Coordinates of C-alpha atoms in Angstrom, one line a residue:
M1 CA 24.4 -23.6 32.7
K2 CA 21.1 -21.7 32.9
P3 CA 18.2 -22.2 35.1
A4 CA 15.2 -24.1 32.9
D5 CA 12.2 -22.1 32.3
P6 CA 9.4 -21.6 34.5
L7 CA 6.0 -22.0 33.5
F8 CA 4.6 -19.3 31.0
P9 CA 8.1 -17.9 30.1
T10 CA 7.9 -14.5 28.9
F11 CA 9.6 -13.2 25.8
V12 CA 10.0 -10.1 23.5
V13 CA 9.0 -10.2 19.9
G14 CA 12.4 -7.9 19.1
S15 CA 12.4 -4.4 18.5
L16 CA 11.9 -1.6 20.8
P17 CA 11.1 2.0 20.8
R18 CA 14.4 3.9 19.9
P19 CA 14.9 7.4 21.6
Q20 CA 15.1 10.3 19.1
W21 CA 18.7 10.7 19.2
V22 CA 19.0 6.7 18.2
R23 CA 16.8 7.4 15.6
D24 CA 18.4 10.3 14.2
L25 CA 21.9 8.3 14.5
I26 CA 20.3 5.3 12.0
E27 CA 19.2 8.4 9.7
D28 CA 22.6 10.0 9.5
R29 CA 24.2 6.7 9.5
K30 CA 22.2 5.7 6.3
A31 CA 22.8 9.4 4.7
G32 CA 26.8 8.5 5.1
L33 CA 26.8 11.6 7.5
I34 CA 28.5 9.4 10.1
S35 CA 30.6 6.3 9.6
E36 CA 29.4 3.0 10.8
E37 CA 32.4 2.7 13.1
D38 CA 31.3 5.9 14.9
A39 CA 27.8 5.1 14.8
D40 CA 28.7 1.6 16.1
R41 CA 30.7 3.2 19.4
L42 CA 27.4 5.6 20.1
L43 CA 25.3 2.6 19.7
D44 CA 27.4 0.4 22.1
S45 CA 26.8 3.0 24.8
A46 CA 22.8 3.2 24.3
V47 CA 22.0 -0.5 23.5
P48 CA 22.8 -1.5 27.3
S49 CA 19.5 0.6 28.4
A50 CA 17.6 -1.2 26.2
I51 CA 18.9 -4.6 27.7
R52 CA 18.3 -2.9 31.5
M53 CA 14.9 -2.1 30.8
Q54 CA 13.8 -5.4 29.6
E55 CA 15.6 -7.1 32.7
R56 CA 13.9 -4.2 35.0
A57 CA 10.6 -5.5 33.5
G58 CA 11.0 -8.9 34.2
V59 CA 11.2 -10.3 30.9
D60 CA 12.8 -13.9 30.8
Y61 CA 13.8 -13.7 27.2
I62 CA 15.2 -10.5 26.3
S63 CA 16.6 -8.7 23.0
D64 CA 19.0 -5.6 22.2
G65 CA 15.7 -3.8 20.9
E66 CA 17.0 -3.9 17.6
W67 CA 18.4 -0.4 18.1
R68 CA 21.1 -0.9 15.6
R69 CA 18.7 -1.9 12.9
E70 CA 16.7 0.5 10.6
S71 CA 14.3 -2.3 10.2
Y72 CA 13.8 -5.7 10.8
V73 CA 13.9 -6.8 7.4
K74 CA 16.8 -4.5 6.3
V75 CA 19.1 -6.0 8.3
F76 CA 19.4 -8.6 5.9
T77 CA 20.0 -6.1 3.0
E78 CA 23.0 -4.4 5.1
A79 CA 24.8 -7.3 5.3
V80 CA 24.1 -9.0 1.7
N81 CA 25.5 -7.5 -1.4
G82 CA 23.4 -7.4 -4.3
F83 CA 20.9 -4.3 -3.2
T84 CA 20.0 -0.9 -4.2
N85 CA 18.4 1.2 -1.8
D86 CA 15.0 3.1 -2.0
L87 CA 13.8 1.3 -5.1
V88 CA 10.9 -0.1 -3.7
S89 CA 7.5 1.6 -2.0
S90 CA 5.9 -0.1 1.1
G91 CA 2.5 1.4 -0.5
G92 CA 1.9 3.3 2.6
T93 CA -1.7 4.8 3.1
S94 CA -2.9 7.7 5.5
S95 CA -2.7 5.2 8.3
F96 CA 0.4 3.1 7.3
T97 CA 3.2 5.7 6.1
H98 CA 4.9 5.2 3.0
L99 CA 8.2 4.4 3.2
M100 CA 11.1 2.9 0.9
Y101 CA 12.8 -0.3 1.0
P102 CA 15.9 -1.9 -1.0
A103 CA 15.2 -3.8 -4.0
V104 CA 17.6 -7.1 -5.3
T105 CA 19.3 -5.9 -8.7
S106 CA 22.1 -8.3 -8.7
E107 CA 23.2 -11.7 -8.0
I108 CA 23.3 -11.7 -4.1
S109 CA 26.4 -12.7 -1.8
S110 CA 26.8 -12.6 1.7
R111 CA 29.4 -9.7 3.3
R112 CA 29.2 -10.1 6.8
S113 CA 26.9 -11.6 9.4
M114 CA 23.4 -9.9 10.3
A115 CA 23.3 -10.4 13.9
G116 CA 26.4 -11.9 15.0
G117 CA 27.7 -8.7 16.4
E118 CA 24.5 -7.9 18.2
A119 CA 24.4 -11.6 19.6
E120 CA 27.9 -11.3 21.0
F121 CA 27.3 -7.6 22.3
M122 CA 24.3 -9.0 24.5
R123 CA 26.2 -11.8 25.6
K124 CA 28.8 -9.6 27.4
H125 CA 26.1 -7.2 28.6
T126 CA 23.6 -9.5 30.5
E127 CA 23.1 -12.6 32.1
S128 CA 19.3 -13.2 31.0
K129 CA 18.5 -15.4 28.2
I130 CA 19.1 -13.8 24.7
L131 CA 16.7 -13.8 21.6
V132 CA 17.8 -12.7 18.3
A133 CA 15.6 -12.4 15.2
I134 CA 16.5 -12.4 11.4
P135 CA 14.0 -12.2 8.5
S136 CA 12.7 -15.4 6.9
P137 CA 13.6 -15.9 3.3
Y138 CA 9.7 -15.8 2.0
T139 CA 9.5 -12.3 3.7
V140 CA 13.0 -10.9 2.2
G141 CA 11.2 -12.0 -1.0
R142 CA 8.2 -10.4 -0.9
R143 CA 9.7 -7.1 0.4
M144 CA 12.9 -6.7 -1.7
W145 CA 12.0 -8.0 -5.0
S146 CA 10.6 -5.9 -7.5
P147 CA 9.2 -6.8 -11.1
D148 CA 10.6 -3.5 -12.1
H149 CA 14.0 -3.7 -10.9
S150 CA 14.8 -7.4 -10.1
T151 CA 14.3 -9.6 -13.0
G152 CA 17.7 -9.2 -14.4
A153 CA 19.0 -10.8 -11.5
Y154 CA 16.5 -13.1 -10.7
P155 CA 13.3 -13.8 -12.9
T156 CA 10.9 -14.9 -10.3
R157 CA 10.3 -13.7 -6.8
E158 CA 10.7 -17.4 -6.0
E159 CA 14.0 -17.9 -7.9
F160 CA 14.9 -14.8 -5.2
V161 CA 13.7 -16.6 -2.2
E162 CA 15.6 -19.8 -3.1
A163 CA 18.9 -17.7 -3.3
C164 CA 18.3 -16.3 0.3
V165 CA 18.0 -19.7 2.0
P166 CA 21.6 -20.3 2.1
I167 CA 22.5 -17.0 3.4
I168 CA 19.8 -17.2 6.2
N169 CA 20.9 -20.8 6.9
E170 CA 24.5 -19.5 7.2
E171 CA 23.4 -16.9 9.6
L172 CA 21.1 -19.3 11.6
L173 CA 24.0 -21.8 12.1
R174 CA 26.5 -18.8 13.0
L175 CA 24.2 -17.5 15.8
A176 CA 23.8 -21.1 17.4
A177 CA 27.4 -21.6 17.7
L178 CA 27.4 -18.3 19.5
G179 CA 25.2 -19.6 22.0
V180 CA 21.9 -17.8 21.5
D181 CA 18.9 -19.0 23.4
M182 CA 16.2 -18.7 21.2
I183 CA 16.4 -18.0 17.5
Q184 CA 13.5 -16.2 16.1
I185 CA 12.6 -15.9 12.3
D186 CA 10.4 -13.4 11.4
D187 CA 7.9 -14.2 8.7
P188 CA 5.3 -11.3 9.1
W189 CA 4.3 -12.0 5.1
L190 CA 3.0 -15.2 6.0
G191 CA 0.5 -13.4 8.4
L192 CA -0.4 -11.3 5.8
L193 CA -1.5 -13.7 3.3
V194 CA -4.6 -14.0 5.6
D195 CA -6.2 -10.8 4.4
P196 CA -8.0 -11.1 0.9
D197 CA -7.5 -7.3 0.3
Y198 CA -3.7 -7.5 0.7
R199 CA -3.9 -11.0 -1.7
E200 CA -5.5 -8.6 -4.4
K201 CA -3.4 -5.7 -3.9
E202 CA -0.3 -7.9 -4.2
G203 CA -2.0 -9.7 -7.5
I204 CA -1.5 -13.1 -5.4
T205 CA -4.4 -15.5 -7.1
D206 CA -2.7 -18.5 -5.7
V207 CA -2.2 -18.6 -2.1
D208 CA -1.6 -22.2 -1.6
H209 CA 1.6 -21.9 -3.8
E210 CA 2.8 -18.8 -1.5
I211 CA 1.9 -20.6 2.1
E212 CA 4.0 -23.8 0.3
L213 CA 6.9 -21.5 -0.8
T214 CA 7.0 -20.2 2.7
V215 CA 7.0 -23.8 4.4
H216 CA 9.4 -25.2 1.8
S217 CA 12.2 -22.2 2.0
M218 CA 11.7 -21.9 5.8
N219 CA 12.7 -25.8 6.3
R220 CA 15.5 -25.3 3.9
A221 CA 16.8 -22.2 5.7
V222 CA 16.6 -24.2 9.3
E223 CA 18.4 -27.3 8.1
G224 CA 21.3 -28.4 10.3
L225 CA 19.8 -26.5 13.5
E226 CA 19.7 -28.8 16.4
S227 CA 21.5 -27.1 19.1
V228 CA 19.0 -24.2 19.6
P229 CA 15.3 -23.7 19.5
L230 CA 13.6 -21.7 16.7
S231 CA 10.9 -19.5 16.9
V232 CA 8.6 -18.3 13.9
H233 CA 6.7 -14.8 14.3
F234 CA 4.1 -13.6 12.2
C235 CA 1.6 -11.2 12.4
H236 CA -0.3 -8.3 10.8
A237 CA 2.5 -6.0 10.4
H238 CA 2.1 -2.4 11.7
F239 CA 3.0 1.2 12.0
N240 CA 1.8 3.9 14.1
R241 CA -0.6 1.8 15.7
Q242 CA -2.0 0.9 12.5
H243 CA -2.1 -2.8 11.0
G244 CA -1.6 -3.2 7.5
T245 CA -3.9 -6.2 7.3
R246 CA -6.3 -8.0 9.2
G247 CA -8.0 -11.3 9.7
P248 CA -8.0 -14.6 11.4
Y249 CA -5.2 -17.3 10.9
D250 CA -7.2 -20.1 9.6
L251 CA -5.9 -20.0 6.0
I252 CA -2.4 -20.8 7.3
I253 CA -2.9 -22.9 10.6
N254 CA -2.4 -25.7 9.1
A255 CA 0.8 -24.9 7.2
I256 CA 2.9 -24.0 10.5
G257 CA 2.6 -27.4 11.8
E258 CA 4.8 -28.2 8.7
M259 CA 7.6 -26.1 9.7
N260 CA 10.5 -28.0 11.2
V261 CA 10.6 -25.1 13.8
Q262 CA 9.8 -25.6 17.8
R263 CA 7.6 -22.3 18.5
F264 CA 5.4 -19.7 16.7
A265 CA 4.9 -16.1 18.3
M266 CA 1.6 -15.1 17.1
E267 CA -0.3 -11.8 17.2
L268 CA -3.5 -12.6 19.0
A269 CA -4.2 -9.6 21.6
T270 CA -5.4 -7.3 18.9
P271 CA -9.0 -7.6 17.6
D272 CA -7.4 -7.6 14.0
A273 CA -6.2 -11.0 14.4
G274 CA -9.6 -12.1 14.7
G275 CA -9.7 -14.2 18.0
I276 CA -8.2 -17.1 19.7
G277 CA -10.5 -19.5 18.4
V278 CA -8.3 -20.5 15.3
L279 CA -6.1 -22.3 18.2
K280 CA -8.1 -25.1 17.9
D281 CA -6.1 -26.0 14.9
F282 CA -2.6 -25.4 16.6
P283 CA -0.3 -28.0 16.1
M284 CA 0.2 -30.3 19.0
N285 CA 3.7 -30.9 18.9
K286 CA 4.7 -27.0 18.8
T287 CA 5.0 -24.6 21.6
L288 CA 2.7 -21.5 21.3
G289 CA 4.0 -17.8 21.7
L290 CA 0.7 -16.1 22.6
G291 CA 0.4 -12.6 21.6
V292 CA -0.9 -11.2 25.0
I293 CA 0.2 -7.5 24.8
D294 CA -1.7 -5.2 22.2
H295 CA 1.2 -3.2 21.1
T296 CA -0.8 -1.0 19.1
D297 CA -3.1 0.1 21.7
Q298 CA -2.1 2.8 24.0
H299 CA -4.0 0.9 27.3
I300 CA -1.7 -0.5 29.6
E301 CA -2.9 -3.9 29.9
T302 CA -3.1 -5.1 33.7
P303 CA -1.3 -8.5 34.7
E304 CA -4.8 -9.7 35.7
E305 CA -5.7 -9.2 31.8
V306 CA -2.8 -10.9 30.8
A307 CA -3.2 -14.1 33.2
A308 CA -6.8 -13.8 31.9
R309 CA -5.8 -13.8 27.9
A310 CA -3.3 -17.0 28.7
E311 CA -5.9 -18.8 30.4
A312 CA -8.3 -18.5 27.4
A313 CA -5.7 -20.0 25.4
M314 CA -5.2 -22.8 27.7
E315 CA -8.2 -23.9 26.3
Y316 CA -6.5 -25.0 23.2
V317 CA -3.0 -25.2 24.2
P318 CA -1.7 -26.7 27.5
M319 CA 0.2 -24.7 29.5
E320 CA 3.1 -26.7 29.3
R321 CA 3.2 -25.5 25.5
L322 CA 2.5 -21.7 26.2
T323 CA 4.8 -19.0 26.3
L324 CA 3.9 -15.3 26.5
N325 CA 4.7 -12.1 24.6
P326 CA 3.8 -9.1 23.0
D327 CA 1.5 -9.2 19.5
C328 CA 4.9 -8.2 17.9
G329 CA 8.1 -5.8 18.1
F330 CA 7.1 -2.5 19.5
S331 CA 8.9 -0.7 16.7
P332 CA 10.1 -3.1 13.4
S333 CA 11.4 0.1 11.5
S334 CA 13.3 2.8 13.4
V335 CA 11.1 5.5 12.3
N336 CA 7.8 3.9 13.9
P337 CA 6.7 6.7 16.5
M338 CA 6.2 4.3 19.4
D339 CA 6.8 5.2 23.1
F340 CA 10.0 3.7 25.1
D341 CA 8.2 4.0 28.5
E342 CA 5.0 2.5 27.3
A343 CA 6.6 -0.4 26.1
Y344 CA 8.3 -0.5 29.6
L345 CA 4.9 -0.8 31.4
K346 CA 3.5 -3.3 29.1
L347 CA 6.5 -5.9 29.3
S348 CA 6.2 -5.2 33.3
A349 CA 2.6 -6.1 33.1
L350 CA 3.6 -9.1 30.9
S351 CA 6.1 -10.5 33.6
R352 CA 3.7 -9.8 36.3
G353 CA 0.7 -11.5 34.6
A354 CA 3.2 -14.4 34.1
N355 CA 3.8 -14.6 37.8
L356 CA 0.3 -14.3 38.6
L357 CA -0.1 -17.7 36.4
R358 CA 2.9 -19.0 37.9
E359 CA 1.3 -18.7 41.9
K360 CA -1.8 -20.3 40.3
Y361 CA -0.6 -22.9 38.4
G362 CA 2.9 -23.8 39.9
D363 CA 3.7 -27.1 42.1

């Protein structure tokens, strides 16, 4: 039995910056220049250093840095049949790099576990509590369904989202059986909905329908999950220190209370998220994963800044339901040019800030 969480438990959101050689390895694997088996052997040597870094920083719930993944969402397409690579553009701008993503082009079926191998490897290499993340049905649907390429397989995006639900549910049950301490479901596309410019660009005219689709598909995906806590993460997406959208979460804050999960990891340290006033409507029966580290800002937060951000949130959410994390993963895409040492210093500040709070508010 692992010890109970202290006050203000600290979490990562998943991804960490990869060393250049790991980034090159992932690109070579994608290009077929190295086999998956040979790449895995090399990554088996690399991933423990990501684990040790988080342990040294003092974080309570750690990940494997998602170093094996090309991206947080492509992990779905790498484990599921029915996709064709590099058909969908991210729509990059001068500040948000143009990337290519797979599109669904035929009926999907599970080929292997998305994250089971990651979880098993972590269990063998750490005594810390572990967090494993997979993408939500809605986020997969927004990113991987294309009107130009996908209608032959799934005439509407909604039908594709529904097809993703049982595959994600199966994966969640598998991770729970492996003894993962917290499963995170990444749903950044829910957070993007708050930005009217994004909605206009995407042709979203009925935002209530999109929110309802998010909640409905999430609740179906988590059915039967009783043995492990579930966390949903949403944010404004980022690349190279630039967010893809901006705006406060007032539009979606009531809807998250309808999701059958225990915790929400919210990007709130960045000014682009509109401030913590939205927490006045945070669901009273949920746990908040408060973003207290701005991963897009090169400034290294002090422990005192971390503690002050948590105390500001305590005006709305009691400390017993408050956990602390960075705003997002540091590098959800393997090609995101972020700095590993900077991530270590920020995670260290996160842990030291939590310790200040424990000294002040603990028994």
